[in-house]
Short mmCIF file of C-alpha atoms in Angstrom, two decimals:
data_model
loop_
_atom_site.label_atom_id
_atom_site.label_comp_id
_atom_site.label_asym_id
_atom_site.label_seq_id
_atom_site.Cartn_x
_atom_site.Cartn_y
_atom_site.Cartn_z
CA MET A 1 -25.19 34.44 -1.78
CA GLY A 2 -23.27 37.40 -3.58
CA GLU A 3 -22.17 41.01 -2.66
CA TRP A 4 -24.61 43.02 -0.50
CA ASN A 5 -25.08 46.14 -1.66
CA ALA A 6 -26.39 48.65 1.49
CA MET A 7 -28.86 51.16 -0.88
CA THR A 8 -30.54 48.26 -1.53
CA VAL A 9 -30.34 45.77 1.36
CA THR A 10 -34.14 45.97 3.58
CA GLU A 11 -34.47 44.93 7.08
CA THR A 12 -35.75 41.83 6.20
CA GLU A 13 -33.15 40.53 3.70
CA LEU A 14 -30.55 42.18 6.11
CA ILE A 15 -30.36 38.50 8.17
CA PRO A 16 -29.23 35.62 6.05
CA VAL A 17 -30.08 32.88 5.77
CA LEU A 18 -28.13 29.49 5.86
CA ASP A 19 -29.64 26.31 4.56
CA VAL A 20 -28.19 23.62 6.38
CA GLY A 21 -29.90 20.89 4.96
CA ARG A 22 -27.38 19.49 2.16
CA TYR A 23 -24.36 19.80 3.89
CA LEU A 24 -25.80 18.07 7.58
CA ALA A 25 -26.07 15.41 5.12
CA GLY A 26 -22.60 14.96 3.71
CA ASP A 27 -22.55 17.41 0.52
CA HIS A 28 -18.78 18.81 1.70
CA ARG A 29 -19.12 21.19 -1.41
CA ALA A 30 -22.30 22.56 -0.22
CA GLY A 31 -20.27 23.25 3.18
CA GLU A 32 -17.51 25.10 1.28
CA GLY A 33 -20.44 27.31 -0.19
CA LEU A 34 -21.54 27.68 3.47
CA ALA A 35 -18.99 28.91 5.06
CA ARG A 36 -18.53 31.80 2.30
CA GLN A 37 -22.30 33.05 2.88
CA LEU A 38 -20.87 32.62 7.54
CA GLN A 39 -18.07 34.86 6.57
CA LEU A 40 -19.99 37.61 5.10
CA ALA A 41 -22.91 36.94 7.73
CA LEU A 42 -20.23 37.28 11.32
CA GLU A 43 -17.79 39.94 9.37
CA GLN A 44 -20.68 42.42 8.08
CA ILE A 45 -24.03 41.54 10.88
CA GLY A 46 -23.31 38.93 13.26
CA PHE A 47 -26.15 37.21 12.93
CA PHE A 48 -27.45 34.25 10.91
CA PHE A 49 -30.42 32.47 10.26
CA VAL A 50 -30.71 28.19 10.63
CA VAL A 51 -32.90 25.87 8.50
CA ASN A 52 -33.53 22.49 7.83
CA HIS A 53 -31.35 21.72 10.72
CA GLY A 54 -33.05 18.57 11.06
CA LEU A 55 -33.91 18.71 14.77
CA ASP A 56 -37.43 17.22 16.16
CA TRP A 57 -38.93 20.98 16.39
CA GLN A 58 -41.72 19.69 19.01
CA LEU A 59 -37.92 19.35 21.25
CA VAL A 60 -38.38 22.75 20.86
CA ASP A 61 -41.53 23.62 21.53
CA GLU A 62 -41.86 20.93 24.47
CA THR A 63 -39.10 22.71 25.83
CA TYR A 64 -41.17 26.04 25.57
CA ARG A 65 -43.51 24.82 27.47
CA GLN A 66 -40.94 23.78 30.28
CA ALA A 67 -40.11 27.17 30.45
CA ALA A 68 -43.05 28.38 31.36
CA ARG A 69 -43.59 25.64 34.17
CA LEU A 70 -40.93 26.89 35.84
CA HIS A 71 -41.60 30.19 35.78
CA ALA A 72 -45.15 29.44 36.81
CA LEU A 73 -43.98 28.21 40.88
CA PRO A 74 -44.51 29.94 43.40
CA ASP A 75 -41.37 32.61 44.13
CA ALA A 76 -40.62 31.08 47.49
CA VAL A 77 -39.81 27.36 45.11
CA LYS A 78 -37.85 29.35 42.26
CA GLU A 79 -35.55 31.30 45.08
CA GLY A 80 -34.27 27.80 47.12
CA LEU A 81 -33.23 27.02 43.39
CA VAL A 82 -30.03 28.81 44.12
CA MET A 83 -28.22 30.00 41.04
CA GLY A 84 -24.04 29.94 42.56
CA PRO A 85 -20.56 30.76 40.25
CA ASP A 86 -20.02 27.49 38.98
CA SER A 87 -23.94 26.18 39.29
CA GLY A 88 -27.05 26.19 37.73
CA GLY A 89 -30.25 27.91 39.07
CA TYR A 90 -32.78 30.12 39.01
CA LEU A 91 -32.09 33.80 38.45
CA ARG A 92 -35.28 36.53 39.61
CA LEU A 93 -36.54 39.31 37.61
CA GLY A 94 -34.43 42.12 37.60
CA GLY A 95 -31.30 40.34 39.54
CA GLY A 96 -29.10 41.26 36.95
CA THR A 97 -27.99 44.14 35.57
CA SER A 98 -25.69 44.27 32.36
CA TYR A 99 -22.55 46.10 33.34
CA ALA A 100 -20.27 44.01 30.85
CA SER A 101 -21.10 46.01 28.11
CA ALA A 102 -20.41 49.18 27.29
CA ILE A 103 -23.03 49.48 24.86
CA ALA A 104 -26.30 49.65 27.39
CA GLY A 105 -25.00 52.98 28.10
CA ALA A 106 -24.41 55.00 31.29
CA VAL A 107 -27.28 54.34 32.57
CA ARG A 108 -27.93 50.79 34.19
CA LYS A 109 -31.10 49.45 35.56
CA PRO A 110 -31.67 45.83 36.26
CA ASN A 111 -33.30 43.75 33.92
CA LEU A 112 -36.18 42.60 33.29
CA ASN A 113 -36.53 39.17 32.68
CA ALA A 114 -35.98 36.41 35.01
CA ALA A 115 -34.11 33.40 34.66
CA TYR A 116 -32.79 30.11 35.02
CA PHE A 117 -29.89 28.26 33.98
CA VAL A 118 -28.95 25.01 33.06
CA HIS A 119 -25.15 23.45 32.61
CA ARG A 120 -23.71 20.17 31.25
CA ASP A 121 -25.18 18.11 34.47
CA VAL A 122 -21.87 16.24 34.80
CA GLN A 123 -21.49 16.05 38.94
CA PRO A 124 -24.07 16.55 41.66
CA GLY A 125 -25.20 19.69 42.73
CA ARG A 126 -23.73 21.32 39.17
CA ASN A 127 -27.79 22.10 38.24
CA HIS A 128 -30.30 22.88 40.75
CA TRP A 129 -33.25 21.21 39.71
CA PRO A 130 -37.23 22.28 40.43
CA ASP A 131 -39.12 19.31 41.75
CA LEU A 132 -41.66 18.99 38.65
CA PRO A 133 -41.96 15.58 37.00
CA GLY A 134 -40.58 15.09 33.32
CA PHE A 135 -38.72 18.79 33.46
CA ARG A 136 -35.28 17.62 33.91
CA ASP A 137 -35.49 14.67 31.39
CA ASN A 138 -36.80 17.40 28.29
CA VAL A 139 -34.16 20.05 29.89
CA LEU A 140 -30.66 17.71 29.28
CA ALA A 141 -32.45 16.08 26.10
CA TYR A 142 -32.92 19.39 24.29
CA PHE A 143 -29.43 20.94 25.50
CA ALA A 144 -27.61 17.17 24.09
CA ALA A 145 -29.86 18.49 21.09
CA MET A 146 -28.40 21.53 20.96
CA GLU A 147 -25.42 20.63 21.15
CA ARG A 148 -25.12 18.17 18.42
CA LEU A 149 -26.64 20.72 16.17
CA ALA A 150 -23.76 23.56 17.25
CA ASP A 151 -21.18 20.62 16.97
CA ARG A 152 -21.97 19.94 13.22
CA LEU A 153 -21.70 24.03 12.62
CA LEU A 154 -18.30 23.69 14.20
CA PRO A 155 -16.25 23.09 10.99
CA LEU A 156 -18.16 25.51 9.46
CA TYR A 157 -16.36 28.23 11.36
CA ALA A 158 -13.26 27.37 10.81
CA LEU A 159 -13.54 26.68 7.02
CA SER A 160 -15.07 30.67 6.91
CA LEU A 161 -11.46 31.42 8.58
CA ASP A 162 -9.53 29.52 5.98
CA LEU A 163 -8.39 27.03 8.66
CA PRO A 164 -8.58 23.44 8.59
CA ALA A 165 -12.07 21.83 9.29
CA ASP A 166 -11.10 20.40 12.09
CA TRP A 167 -9.42 23.21 13.87
CA PHE A 168 -11.51 24.08 16.19
CA ALA A 169 -12.78 21.22 17.39
CA PRO A 170 -10.15 19.74 20.13
CA HIS A 171 -10.86 23.10 21.97
CA PHE A 172 -14.23 22.14 22.22
CA ARG A 173 -13.85 18.75 23.63
CA PRO A 174 -15.70 19.51 26.11
CA ALA A 175 -17.72 22.44 24.82
CA SER A 176 -18.60 24.56 27.61
CA CYS A 177 -22.34 25.04 27.30
CA THR A 178 -25.24 26.66 28.85
CA LEU A 179 -29.06 26.74 28.51
CA ARG A 180 -30.90 29.82 29.77
CA MET A 181 -34.75 29.52 29.75
CA SER A 182 -35.74 33.31 30.11
CA HIS A 183 -39.24 35.03 30.79
CA TYR A 184 -40.46 38.27 30.24
CA PRO A 185 -43.28 38.91 32.19
CA LEU A 186 -45.54 42.28 31.18
CA VAL A 187 -44.98 44.57 33.66
CA PRO A 188 -44.09 48.28 33.66
CA HIS A 189 -40.38 49.39 32.04
CA GLU A 190 -38.32 52.97 33.68
CA GLN A 191 -36.94 54.62 31.25
CA ASP A 192 -34.07 53.16 29.93
CA GLN A 193 -34.64 50.15 31.19
CA TRP A 194 -35.29 46.82 29.43
CA GLY A 195 -36.12 43.16 29.36
CA LEU A 196 -32.79 42.65 28.61
CA ALA A 197 -30.06 45.33 28.02
CA PRO A 198 -28.27 46.44 25.21
CA HIS A 199 -25.51 44.01 24.67
CA PRO A 200 -23.25 41.48 22.93
CA ASP A 201 -22.66 37.87 24.19
CA SER A 202 -19.65 36.69 25.56
CA THR A 203 -19.42 33.15 24.33
CA PHE A 204 -18.56 31.37 20.55
CA MET A 205 -21.71 30.72 19.76
CA THR A 206 -25.43 31.07 20.39
CA LEU A 207 -28.66 29.60 18.67
CA LEU A 208 -31.72 31.28 19.71
CA PRO A 209 -35.10 28.97 18.42
CA ALA A 210 -38.06 30.75 16.68
CA ASN A 211 -40.10 32.32 18.77
CA ASP A 212 -43.37 33.27 17.93
CA VAL A 213 -43.87 35.82 20.99
CA PRO A 214 -41.67 39.50 19.45
CA GLY A 215 -39.38 41.87 21.48
CA LEU A 216 -35.69 41.25 20.34
CA GLU A 217 -33.93 44.22 18.52
CA ILE A 218 -30.28 43.49 16.84
CA ARG A 219 -28.07 46.62 16.00
CA PRO A 220 -25.75 45.62 12.88
CA GLN A 221 -22.71 47.62 13.24
CA ARG A 222 -21.21 47.52 9.69
CA ALA A 223 -21.91 49.04 6.73
CA LEU A 224 -23.01 46.20 4.11
CA VAL A 225 -19.29 46.26 2.48
CA LYS A 226 -16.99 43.20 1.01
CA CYS A 227 -14.86 42.22 3.49
CA PRO A 228 -11.43 40.66 1.56
CA PRO A 229 -10.69 37.01 1.61
CA MET A 230 -9.78 35.38 4.96
CA SER A 231 -6.85 34.34 3.08
CA GLN A 232 -5.70 38.12 2.44
CA ARG A 233 -6.58 38.77 5.91
CA ALA A 234 -2.43 39.71 6.73
CA LEU A 235 -2.82 41.91 3.79
CA VAL A 236 -5.72 44.03 3.61
CA LYS A 237 -7.78 44.98 6.38
CA CYS A 238 -11.57 44.64 6.69
CA PRO A 239 -13.19 48.30 6.08
CA PRO A 240 -13.71 50.03 9.49
CA MET A 241 -17.10 49.36 11.83
CA SER A 242 -19.45 52.50 10.65
CA GLN A 243 -22.89 52.91 11.63
CA GLY A 244 -24.35 50.38 9.66
CA HIS A 245 -28.05 50.04 10.80
CA GLU A 246 -30.31 50.92 13.58
CA TRP A 247 -31.72 48.56 15.81
CA ILE A 248 -34.04 45.71 13.71
CA ALA A 249 -36.28 43.03 14.96
CA PRO A 250 -35.06 40.26 13.10
CA PRO A 251 -37.96 38.72 10.78
CA PRO A 252 -40.00 35.38 11.86
CA LEU A 253 -38.68 32.37 10.13
CA GLU A 254 -40.85 29.71 11.53
CA GLN A 255 -38.64 25.91 12.90
CA SER A 256 -36.07 28.61 12.17
CA PHE A 257 -32.45 29.30 14.53
CA LEU A 258 -31.33 32.64 14.97
CA VAL A 259 -27.08 32.09 15.19
CA ASN A 260 -24.90 35.17 16.75
CA SER A 261 -21.55 35.07 17.55
CA GLY A 262 -20.39 36.09 20.57
CA ASP A 263 -17.17 37.90 23.00
CA ILE A 264 -14.97 34.72 22.57
CA LEU A 265 -15.18 34.24 18.42
CA ARG A 266 -14.40 38.30 18.36
CA ARG A 267 -11.22 37.89 20.18
CA TRP A 268 -10.28 34.96 18.92
CA THR A 269 -10.63 36.56 15.08
CA ASN A 270 -8.94 39.33 16.32
CA ASP A 271 -12.06 41.39 15.38
CA ALA A 272 -13.22 40.33 11.75
CA PHE A 273 -16.09 38.95 13.70
CA LEU A 274 -18.67 40.93 15.03
CA SER A 275 -20.05 40.49 18.64
CA THR A 276 -23.38 42.35 17.53
CA ALA A 277 -25.43 44.27 20.08
CA HIS A 278 -28.71 42.82 20.82
CA ARG A 279 -31.82 43.83 23.49
CA VAL A 280 -34.69 42.46 24.50
CA ARG A 281 -38.65 44.59 25.48
CA ASN A 282 -41.71 42.45 26.16
CA GLN A 283 -44.45 44.69 24.67
CA SER A 284 -46.28 42.14 23.05
CA GLY A 285 -49.41 41.57 25.49
CA ARG A 286 -48.38 38.34 26.90
CA ASP A 287 -45.40 36.66 28.53
CA ARG A 288 -42.97 35.93 26.50
CA TYR A 289 -40.10 33.29 26.69
CA ALA A 290 -37.17 33.12 25.07
CA ILE A 291 -34.17 29.85 25.19
CA PRO A 292 -31.11 31.17 24.04
CA PHE A 293 -28.41 27.71 23.85
CA PHE A 294 -24.80 29.71 24.63
CA TYR A 295 -22.05 27.47 22.98
CA GLY A 296 -18.41 27.96 23.71
CA PRO A 297 -14.59 26.07 23.79
CA ARG A 298 -13.87 24.40 26.98
CA ASN A 299 -13.05 26.72 30.32
CA ASP A 300 -9.07 26.05 29.80
CA ALA A 301 -8.86 26.46 26.13
CA LEU A 302 -6.20 29.70 25.12
CA ILE A 303 -7.70 32.20 23.31
CA GLU A 304 -5.89 33.81 21.28
CA ALA A 305 -5.32 36.01 17.66
CA LEU A 306 -5.73 32.87 14.98
CA PRO A 307 -3.18 32.57 11.96
CA THR A 308 -5.56 33.73 9.46
CA CYS A 309 -6.38 36.66 11.14
CA VAL A 310 -3.56 38.66 11.64
CA GLY A 311 -0.70 40.45 10.28
CA SER A 312 1.94 42.53 10.03
CA ASP A 313 -0.38 45.24 9.39
CA ASN A 314 -3.04 43.85 11.52
CA PRO A 315 -1.47 43.06 15.20
CA PRO A 316 -3.04 41.04 17.54
CA ARG A 317 -5.71 43.32 19.93
CA TYR A 318 -5.77 41.66 22.55
CA GLU A 319 -4.54 40.01 25.64
CA PRO A 320 -4.60 35.44 25.28
CA ILE A 321 -6.49 34.75 27.65
CA THR A 322 -8.68 31.63 28.29
CA ASN A 323 -12.30 30.91 28.14
CA GLY A 324 -12.77 30.19 31.81
CA ASP A 325 -11.54 33.28 33.02
CA TYR A 326 -13.21 35.68 30.58
CA GLN A 327 -16.57 34.19 31.26
CA ARG A 328 -15.81 34.65 34.93
CA TRP A 329 -15.12 37.73 34.85
CA PHE A 330 -18.10 38.21 32.43
CA ARG A 331 -20.78 36.60 35.40
CA ASN A 332 -19.47 38.97 37.67
CA ARG A 333 -19.78 41.87 36.51
CA ASN A 334 -23.34 40.78 35.94
CA TYR A 335 -24.64 38.59 38.39
CA ALA A 336 -21.59 39.70 41.24
CA SER A 337 -25.10 39.25 43.78
CA TYR A 338 -25.55 35.35 43.03
CA THR A 339 -21.89 34.49 42.49
CA GLY A 340 -20.45 36.55 45.26
CA GLU A 341 -17.10 37.80 43.13
CA GLU A 342 -16.59 40.81 41.70
CA ALA A 343 -15.07 41.96 38.24
CA GLY A 344 -13.10 45.10 36.99
CA PRO A 345 -14.97 46.89 34.87
CA GLU A 346 -12.66 46.52 31.85
CA ALA A 347 -12.93 42.91 30.16
CA PRO A 348 -9.55 41.27 30.98
#
């Protein structure tokens, strides 16, 4: 992939594309090269595309269709699918406000999207399902396919951090996963109001399938400069964050997944990997749906700085915390009216 030059990279070249076809077919040499590309992407952008992922795109298209079916239900029906602190369900339009991140600025207004959340369906009541024929089966098939893909990408993250390929695996048995089926309707936006206000994600990895309705923007934080290899991170720190680029819209790339890192990976890597701000506003002239899949370690996994990301001149920046405790703080900050709990303003 080579070094990036901040003077020559265009917006459409800014987000790297990782072709994982050979790697998923068992070519370990391809995995080593992809790990280096992944390292650069997450140190400098926080986003990358995945292509040749092997997922049947008809399943993605059908899940978009099911999202539209769900959100077309009468409000009274959707409101009956109550989201709770530990259960999936429906979040009404404007039901969430991005308090968990300072990136949104001083003015906080409700986000103009509605969403339906699905968690791992391991016990009765974990998810509140609508009475829509075929909906649950499709959503669970998509959920399982996305988790398999994330599981197969996980060794690349370990290799990118100069860790054994299976280093992360015990922390993700089982993974903590959530599917969000969002609807961005055509509604007026006030000043400083968004479909989804500027924010980073809270988990380890988010996978977002290609969308034919635009609206997403990201803001890379660092200028494109070469960081030292992870093996030298204990001795030489990566250059500090700079203004980088302004808000950009990711270019369309058919049948791809746009993948970004989140707060848990940022904390695990002691800020070596980014948790990049992104936002959504639907100005397309038609309804927009999104089906991001959030993938993280199991709830009792302890998140503390990795051994390859600390050194005498680069001490740990965060106190250890379990993934479950961090996610609980994040949910309570953004959705207190649904969880029934309030969280302090600062991340633990």
